[in-house]
Amino acid sequence: MRNKLIASMAMVLASSTAAFAEPSDGKVKIGILNDQSGVYADFGGKFSYEAAKMAVEDYGGKVLGVPVEVVTADHQNKPDIASNIARQWYDTEQVDTIMELTTSSVGLAVQALSNEKKKITINTGAASTDLTGKQCTPYGFHWVYDTHALAVGTGGAIVEQGGDSWFFLTADYAFGYSLEENTANFVKEKGGKVLGAVRHPLATTDYSSFLLQAQSSGAKVIGLANAGMDTQNAIKQAAEFGIVQGGQRLAALLFTLAEVHGLGLEAAQGLTLTEAFYWNRDDESRAFGKRFFERTGAMPNMVHAGTYSAVTSYLKAVEAAGTDETEAVSAKLHELPINDVFAKGGKVAANGRMIHDVYLMEVKKPGESDVAWDYYNVLSTIPGDVAFMDPAKSGCPLVK
């Protein structure tokens, strides 16, 4: 009788464990939401979607015995459009998590909505430190880079090289404000001065008046607190005004491999920038880059590699939790170390910030590039604890 009771209890336990281990709707669904038609289309866009699909394929296409599906949409850099898409995904399309979220205003809006819906976001494309600062949530994660890391890397390097007076050309939305503020604070801490700033609309095409103000300021450094095509166009038009030839220096505060490729080495050579990934850094990154290029025709930047890492880490967390239930998966994302092609020894802090090393790069001269897409010299490695803000000082109410 006792043996039958034990056997019966074991069967009940096995049955309940199996039910717990299977995701609620028989699948795991990941949404990649980003700009696919505007100024950040190459920065993330369709390439991040491919990186996400690549991660799922490398994981085996399943987790906990159910299929993993990736969907994508273009938010057009508009928070209201992004929020509507996210709401539809959660309410009617059984999306479990949303990732990428290029454009800080979009990232903040979708993270807030996801908190209401008790859904996980892993932001790989936006930059604002508010994502893990005053607007942090229990289910929001910031994975790749942020404005603090960019300020420490690019801003710090240029100040140390004598660039101690700055004027900012700033994208007129949350990302630009955050990047300008973080860099300005860092410049001042290093003994430098900020002589002024001017803000331009997202996706503007004429930088003439903004560049003339920057030129007339007499600042040694013009900090471009923008990204994507905005930065490319500003650099091109600065060349027409002879700004660099006149002795001022341009600081591309957020510039990635995709933008260097779009601008070309002739125009981009000598730029100092900060990225969290470079495909030609070691054998593992080169193998990843080759596979990525075969399916996209482009080499990955940090956003693409970071999206691959985020998807992989999410699937590992689901597997470790034995469920796709948000609280359990979020806890595992905080617990599990990150060791993949993007980050080694990465760790998630209490505010959701993933801490990992980033790299200070210099764009090569055309004659220094040995193969296609070989654009960087790695100047130094910036340890994660230096690059990213101390969580205790972030302003996140979750950090005790």
Coordinates of C-alpha atoms in Angstrom, one line a residue:
M1 CA 0.0 0.0 0.0
R2 CA 2.8 2.3 0.9
N3 CA 4.6 1.7 -2.4
K4 CA 1.5 2.4 -4.3
L5 CA 1.0 5.7 -2.5
I6 CA 4.6 6.7 -3.2
A7 CA 4.2 5.8 -6.9
S8 CA 1.0 7.7 -7.1
M9 CA 2.6 10.8 -5.5
A10 CA 5.5 10.6 -7.9
M11 CA 3.2 10.5 -10.9
V12 CA 1.3 13.6 -9.7
L13 CA 4.6 15.4 -9.1
A14 CA 5.9 14.4 -12.5
S15 CA 2.6 15.5 -14.1
S16 CA 2.6 18.9 -12.4
T17 CA 6.3 19.5 -13.2
A18 CA 5.7 18.7 -16.9
A19 CA 2.8 21.1 -16.9
F20 CA 4.9 23.8 -15.2
A21 CA 7.7 23.3 -17.7
E22 CA 5.6 23.8 -20.8
P23 CA 5.1 27.5 -21.7
S24 CA 1.5 28.6 -21.3
D25 CA 0.4 28.8 -24.9
G26 CA 2.6 26.0 -26.4
K27 CA 5.2 28.4 -27.8
V28 CA 7.7 31.2 -26.9
K29 CA 7.3 34.3 -29.0
I30 CA 9.9 37.1 -29.3
G31 CA 9.2 40.5 -30.8
I32 CA 11.9 42.6 -32.4
L33 CA 10.6 46.2 -32.5
N34 CA 12.8 48.9 -34.1
D35 CA 13.3 51.4 -36.9
Q36 CA 13.4 49.6 -40.3
S37 CA 12.8 52.6 -42.6
G38 CA 14.3 55.7 -41.0
V39 CA 17.7 57.1 -39.8
Y40 CA 18.4 54.0 -37.7
A41 CA 17.5 51.3 -40.3
D42 CA 21.1 50.1 -40.7
F43 CA 22.0 50.7 -37.0
G44 CA 19.6 47.9 -36.0
G45 CA 16.6 47.3 -38.3
K46 CA 16.2 44.2 -40.4
F47 CA 19.8 43.1 -39.3
S48 CA 18.7 42.9 -35.7
Y49 CA 15.7 40.7 -36.8
E50 CA 18.2 38.4 -38.6
A51 CA 20.4 38.3 -35.5
A52 CA 17.4 37.3 -33.4
K53 CA 16.4 34.5 -35.8
M54 CA 20.1 33.4 -35.9
A55 CA 20.1 33.1 -32.1
V56 CA 16.9 31.0 -32.1
E57 CA 18.3 28.7 -34.8
D58 CA 21.5 28.2 -32.9
Y59 CA 19.5 27.4 -29.8
G60 CA 17.8 24.6 -31.8
G61 CA 14.6 26.4 -32.6
K62 CA 12.9 25.2 -29.4
V63 CA 12.9 25.7 -25.6
L64 CA 11.2 23.5 -23.0
G65 CA 10.1 21.3 -26.0
V66 CA 8.1 24.1 -27.7
P67 CA 8.9 26.1 -30.8
V68 CA 10.4 29.6 -30.6
E69 CA 9.0 32.2 -33.0
V70 CA 10.4 35.7 -33.8
V71 CA 8.2 38.5 -35.2
T72 CA 9.2 42.0 -36.1
A73 CA 7.7 45.4 -36.9
D74 CA 8.8 49.0 -37.7
H75 CA 8.0 51.6 -35.0
Q76 CA 9.1 54.5 -37.3
N77 CA 10.8 56.1 -34.3
K78 CA 7.4 57.1 -32.9
P79 CA 6.6 56.1 -29.3
D80 CA 2.8 56.1 -29.9
I81 CA 3.2 53.7 -32.9
A82 CA 5.6 51.5 -30.9
S83 CA 3.2 51.4 -27.9
N84 CA 0.3 50.4 -30.1
I85 CA 2.2 47.6 -31.7
A86 CA 3.5 46.4 -28.4
R87 CA 0.0 46.4 -26.9
Q88 CA -1.4 44.4 -29.9
W89 CA 1.5 41.9 -29.6
Y90 CA 0.8 41.4 -25.9
D91 CA -3.0 41.4 -26.0
T92 CA -3.8 39.4 -29.1
E93 CA -0.6 37.8 -30.6
Q94 CA 0.8 36.1 -27.5
V95 CA 4.2 37.8 -27.7
D96 CA 6.2 37.0 -24.5
T97 CA 9.0 39.6 -24.7
I98 CA 10.0 42.6 -26.8
M99 CA 13.6 43.4 -27.7
E100 CA 15.8 45.8 -29.6
L101 CA 13.7 49.1 -29.3
T102 CA 16.1 51.5 -31.0
T103 CA 15.2 55.1 -30.1
S104 CA 15.2 56.0 -26.4
S105 CA 11.7 57.6 -26.4
V106 CA 10.4 54.4 -27.9
G107 CA 12.4 52.2 -25.5
L108 CA 11.1 54.1 -22.5
A109 CA 7.5 54.0 -23.7
V110 CA 7.5 50.3 -24.4
Q111 CA 9.3 49.5 -21.2
A112 CA 6.6 51.3 -19.2
L113 CA 3.8 49.6 -21.0
S114 CA 5.5 46.2 -20.6
N115 CA 5.8 46.9 -16.9
E116 CA 2.0 47.3 -16.7
K117 CA 1.5 44.1 -18.7
K118 CA 4.2 42.3 -16.6
K119 CA 6.2 41.5 -19.7
I120 CA 10.0 41.5 -20.2
T121 CA 11.8 44.0 -22.4
I122 CA 15.5 43.6 -23.3
N123 CA 16.7 46.9 -24.8
T124 CA 19.6 46.4 -27.2
G125 CA 19.1 49.5 -29.4
A126 CA 18.3 52.6 -27.3
A127 CA 20.9 54.5 -25.2
S128 CA 19.2 56.5 -22.4
T129 CA 20.4 55.7 -18.9
D130 CA 16.9 56.4 -17.7
L131 CA 16.0 52.9 -18.8
T132 CA 17.9 51.6 -15.8
G133 CA 17.7 54.8 -13.8
K134 CA 14.7 56.7 -12.6
Q135 CA 12.4 54.9 -15.1
C136 CA 13.7 51.3 -14.4
T137 CA 11.2 48.5 -14.0
P138 CA 11.5 44.9 -12.5
Y139 CA 11.1 43.5 -16.0
G140 CA 13.2 45.9 -18.0
F141 CA 16.8 45.1 -19.1
H142 CA 19.4 47.2 -20.9
W143 CA 21.8 45.0 -22.7
V144 CA 24.3 46.6 -25.1
Y145 CA 25.4 50.2 -24.4
D146 CA 24.2 53.4 -22.9
T147 CA 25.0 57.1 -22.8
H148 CA 27.2 56.7 -19.7
A149 CA 29.4 54.2 -21.4
L150 CA 29.7 56.4 -24.5
A151 CA 30.6 59.4 -22.4
V152 CA 33.3 57.4 -20.5
G153 CA 34.7 55.9 -23.7
T154 CA 34.6 58.5 -26.5
G155 CA 34.3 61.6 -24.3
G156 CA 36.9 60.5 -21.9
A157 CA 39.5 59.6 -24.6
I158 CA 39.1 62.9 -26.4
V159 CA 39.4 65.0 -23.2
E160 CA 42.5 63.2 -22.3
Q161 CA 43.9 64.0 -25.7
G162 CA 43.5 67.7 -25.1
G163 CA 39.9 68.2 -26.3
D164 CA 38.9 70.2 -23.2
S165 CA 36.3 72.6 -24.7
W166 CA 33.1 71.3 -26.2
F167 CA 30.0 72.4 -28.2
F168 CA 27.2 69.9 -28.7
L169 CA 25.0 69.1 -31.8
T170 CA 22.2 67.2 -30.1
A171 CA 19.3 65.2 -31.5
D172 CA 16.1 66.8 -30.0
Y173 CA 14.7 63.9 -28.0
A174 CA 15.4 61.7 -25.0
F175 CA 18.5 59.9 -26.4
G176 CA 20.2 63.2 -27.5
Y177 CA 19.5 64.9 -24.1
S178 CA 20.9 61.9 -22.2
L179 CA 24.0 61.6 -24.4
E180 CA 24.7 65.3 -24.1
E181 CA 24.2 65.4 -20.4
N182 CA 26.3 62.4 -19.6
T183 CA 29.2 63.6 -21.9
A184 CA 29.0 67.1 -20.6
N185 CA 29.2 66.0 -17.0
F186 CA 32.2 63.8 -17.8
V187 CA 34.0 66.6 -19.6
K188 CA 33.5 68.9 -16.6
E189 CA 34.7 66.2 -14.2
K190 CA 37.9 66.0 -16.2
G191 CA 38.4 69.7 -16.0
G192 CA 37.0 70.6 -19.4
K193 CA 34.4 73.2 -20.4
V194 CA 31.1 73.1 -22.3
L195 CA 30.7 76.3 -24.4
G196 CA 27.2 75.6 -25.6
A197 CA 24.8 73.3 -27.5
V198 CA 22.2 73.4 -30.2
R199 CA 19.4 70.8 -30.8
H200 CA 18.3 69.5 -34.2
P201 CA 15.2 67.6 -35.2
L202 CA 15.5 63.8 -35.7
A203 CA 16.2 62.9 -39.3
T204 CA 17.0 66.5 -40.4
T205 CA 18.8 66.9 -43.7
D206 CA 20.3 70.4 -43.4
Y207 CA 22.9 70.9 -40.6
S208 CA 24.2 74.3 -42.0
S209 CA 22.9 76.6 -39.2
F210 CA 23.8 74.1 -36.5
L211 CA 27.3 73.6 -37.7
L212 CA 27.9 77.3 -38.1
Q213 CA 26.9 77.8 -34.5
A214 CA 29.3 75.1 -33.4
Q215 CA 32.1 76.5 -35.6
S216 CA 31.7 80.0 -34.3
S217 CA 31.8 78.8 -30.7
G218 CA 35.5 78.2 -31.0
A219 CA 35.2 74.9 -29.1
K220 CA 38.0 72.4 -29.7
V221 CA 35.5 69.6 -30.0
I222 CA 32.1 69.4 -31.6
G223 CA 30.2 66.6 -29.9
L224 CA 27.7 64.9 -32.2
A225 CA 25.0 63.7 -29.7
N226 CA 23.1 61.9 -32.4
A227 CA 23.3 58.6 -34.3
G228 CA 22.7 56.7 -37.5
M229 CA 22.1 58.8 -40.7
D230 CA 22.0 61.9 -38.6
T231 CA 25.6 61.5 -37.6
Q232 CA 26.7 60.5 -41.1
N233 CA 25.0 63.6 -42.6
A234 CA 26.4 65.9 -40.0
I235 CA 30.0 64.6 -40.6
K236 CA 29.5 65.0 -44.4
Q237 CA 28.3 68.6 -44.1
A238 CA 31.0 69.4 -41.6
A239 CA 33.6 68.5 -44.3
E240 CA 31.9 70.9 -46.7
F241 CA 32.3 73.7 -44.1
G242 CA 36.0 72.8 -43.5
I243 CA 35.4 72.4 -39.8
V244 CA 38.1 69.7 -39.2
Q245 CA 40.5 71.5 -41.6
G246 CA 40.0 74.6 -39.5
G247 CA 41.3 72.9 -36.4
Q248 CA 38.1 71.7 -34.6
R249 CA 37.5 68.0 -33.9
L250 CA 34.4 66.0 -34.4
A251 CA 33.4 63.6 -31.7
A252 CA 30.9 60.9 -33.0
L253 CA 29.5 60.0 -29.6
L254 CA 27.4 57.1 -31.0
F255 CA 28.8 55.7 -34.2
T256 CA 28.9 52.0 -35.1
L257 CA 30.3 49.8 -37.8
A258 CA 27.2 50.2 -39.9
E259 CA 27.6 54.0 -40.0
V260 CA 31.3 53.8 -40.7
H261 CA 30.5 51.6 -43.7
G262 CA 27.8 54.0 -44.9
L263 CA 30.2 57.0 -44.6
G264 CA 33.3 55.2 -46.0
L265 CA 36.8 55.1 -44.6
E266 CA 37.9 58.2 -46.5
A267 CA 35.5 60.4 -44.6
A268 CA 35.4 58.5 -41.3
Q269 CA 39.2 57.8 -40.9
G270 CA 40.6 58.9 -37.5
L271 CA 37.3 59.1 -35.7
T272 CA 37.3 57.8 -32.1
L273 CA 34.3 55.9 -31.0
T274 CA 33.0 53.4 -28.5
E275 CA 31.4 50.0 -29.4
A276 CA 30.7 46.9 -27.3
F277 CA 31.5 44.5 -30.1
Y278 CA 33.9 44.2 -33.1
W279 CA 33.6 41.3 -35.6
N280 CA 37.4 41.3 -36.3
R281 CA 38.5 41.2 -32.7
D282 CA 39.2 37.5 -32.3
D283 CA 38.5 34.1 -33.9
E284 CA 35.1 33.7 -32.2
S285 CA 33.8 37.1 -33.3
R286 CA 35.2 36.6 -36.8
A287 CA 33.4 33.2 -37.1
F288 CA 30.2 34.9 -36.0
G289 CA 30.7 37.8 -38.4
K290 CA 31.2 35.5 -41.3
R291 CA 28.0 33.6 -40.6
F292 CA 26.1 36.9 -40.1
F293 CA 27.5 38.3 -43.4
E294 CA 26.4 35.2 -45.3
R295 CA 22.8 35.8 -44.4
T296 CA 22.7 39.6 -44.5
G297 CA 25.5 40.9 -46.7
A298 CA 26.7 43.1 -43.8
M299 CA 29.0 42.6 -40.8
P300 CA 27.4 42.9 -37.4
N301 CA 27.7 46.0 -35.2
M302 CA 27.2 45.9 -31.4
V303 CA 23.4 46.2 -31.7
H304 CA 23.1 43.2 -33.9
A305 CA 25.5 41.1 -31.8
G306 CA 23.9 42.3 -28.7
T307 CA 20.4 41.3 -30.0
Y308 CA 21.8 37.8 -30.6
S309 CA 23.1 37.7 -27.1
A310 CA 19.8 39.0 -25.6
V311 CA 17.7 36.4 -27.4
T312 CA 20.1 33.6 -26.4
S313 CA 20.1 34.8 -22.8
Y314 CA 16.3 35.0 -22.7
L315 CA 16.0 31.4 -23.9
K316 CA 18.6 30.2 -21.4
A317 CA 16.6 32.0 -18.7
V318 CA 13.3 30.3 -19.8
E319 CA 15.0 27.0 -19.8
A320 CA 16.5 27.5 -16.4
A321 CA 13.2 28.7 -15.0
G322 CA 11.3 25.8 -16.5
T323 CA 8.6 28.3 -17.6
D324 CA 8.0 31.4 -19.6
E325 CA 6.3 33.1 -16.7
T326 CA 7.6 36.6 -16.4
E327 CA 8.7 36.7 -12.7
A328 CA 10.6 33.4 -12.9
V329 CA 12.4 34.3 -16.2
S330 CA 13.2 37.8 -15.0
A331 CA 14.8 36.3 -11.8
K332 CA 16.9 34.0 -14.0
L333 CA 18.1 36.8 -16.2
H334 CA 19.4 38.5 -13.1
E335 CA 21.1 35.4 -11.9
L336 CA 22.7 33.8 -15.0
P337 CA 26.1 35.0 -16.2
I338 CA 26.5 36.0 -19.8
N339 CA 29.2 34.3 -21.7
D340 CA 28.7 34.4 -25.5
V341 CA 30.2 36.0 -28.6
F342 CA 29.0 39.4 -27.5
A343 CA 30.0 39.5 -23.8
K344 CA 32.3 37.5 -21.5
G345 CA 31.6 37.5 -17.8
G346 CA 28.6 39.7 -18.3
K347 CA 26.3 40.2 -15.3
V348 CA 22.9 41.8 -14.8
A349 CA 22.7 44.4 -12.0
A350 CA 19.7 45.0 -9.7
N351 CA 18.5 47.8 -12.0
G352 CA 18.5 45.6 -15.1
R353 CA 21.8 47.0 -16.6
M354 CA 23.9 44.2 -18.1
I355 CA 27.5 45.0 -17.1
H356 CA 30.2 44.0 -19.7
D357 CA 33.4 45.4 -21.2
V358 CA 33.2 47.9 -24.1
Y359 CA 36.0 49.0 -26.5
L360 CA 37.5 52.3 -27.5
M361 CA 38.1 52.2 -31.3
E362 CA 39.8 54.4 -33.9
V363 CA 38.6 54.2 -37.5
K364 CA 41.4 53.1 -39.7
K365 CA 42.9 55.0 -42.7
P366 CA 41.9 53.5 -46.0
G367 CA 45.4 52.0 -46.5
E368 CA 45.3 50.2 -43.1
S369 CA 42.2 48.2 -43.9
D370 CA 43.2 44.7 -45.0
V371 CA 39.8 43.1 -45.8
A372 CA 36.2 44.3 -46.4
W373 CA 34.6 45.8 -43.3
D374 CA 37.9 45.8 -41.5
Y375 CA 37.5 49.4 -40.1
Y376 CA 38.8 49.6 -36.5
N377 CA 41.9 49.6 -34.5
V378 CA 41.0 48.6 -30.9
L379 CA 42.7 51.3 -28.7
S380 CA 41.7 49.9 -25.3
T381 CA 39.2 47.8 -23.4
I382 CA 37.1 49.6 -20.9
P383 CA 36.0 47.3 -18.0
G384 CA 32.2 47.1 -17.5
D385 CA 32.4 48.4 -14.0
V386 CA 34.1 51.6 -15.3
A387 CA 32.0 51.9 -18.5
F388 CA 28.6 51.6 -16.8
M389 CA 27.1 53.7 -14.0
D390 CA 27.2 52.3 -10.5
P391 CA 23.6 50.9 -10.0
A392 CA 23.5 52.5 -6.6
K393 CA 23.9 55.9 -8.2
S394 CA 21.6 55.3 -11.1
G395 CA 18.4 56.6 -9.4
C396 CA 16.6 53.3 -9.9
P397 CA 14.2 52.7 -7.0
L398 CA 14.8 49.0 -7.3
V399 CA 18.3 49.3 -6.1
K400 CA 18.6 49.3 -2.3

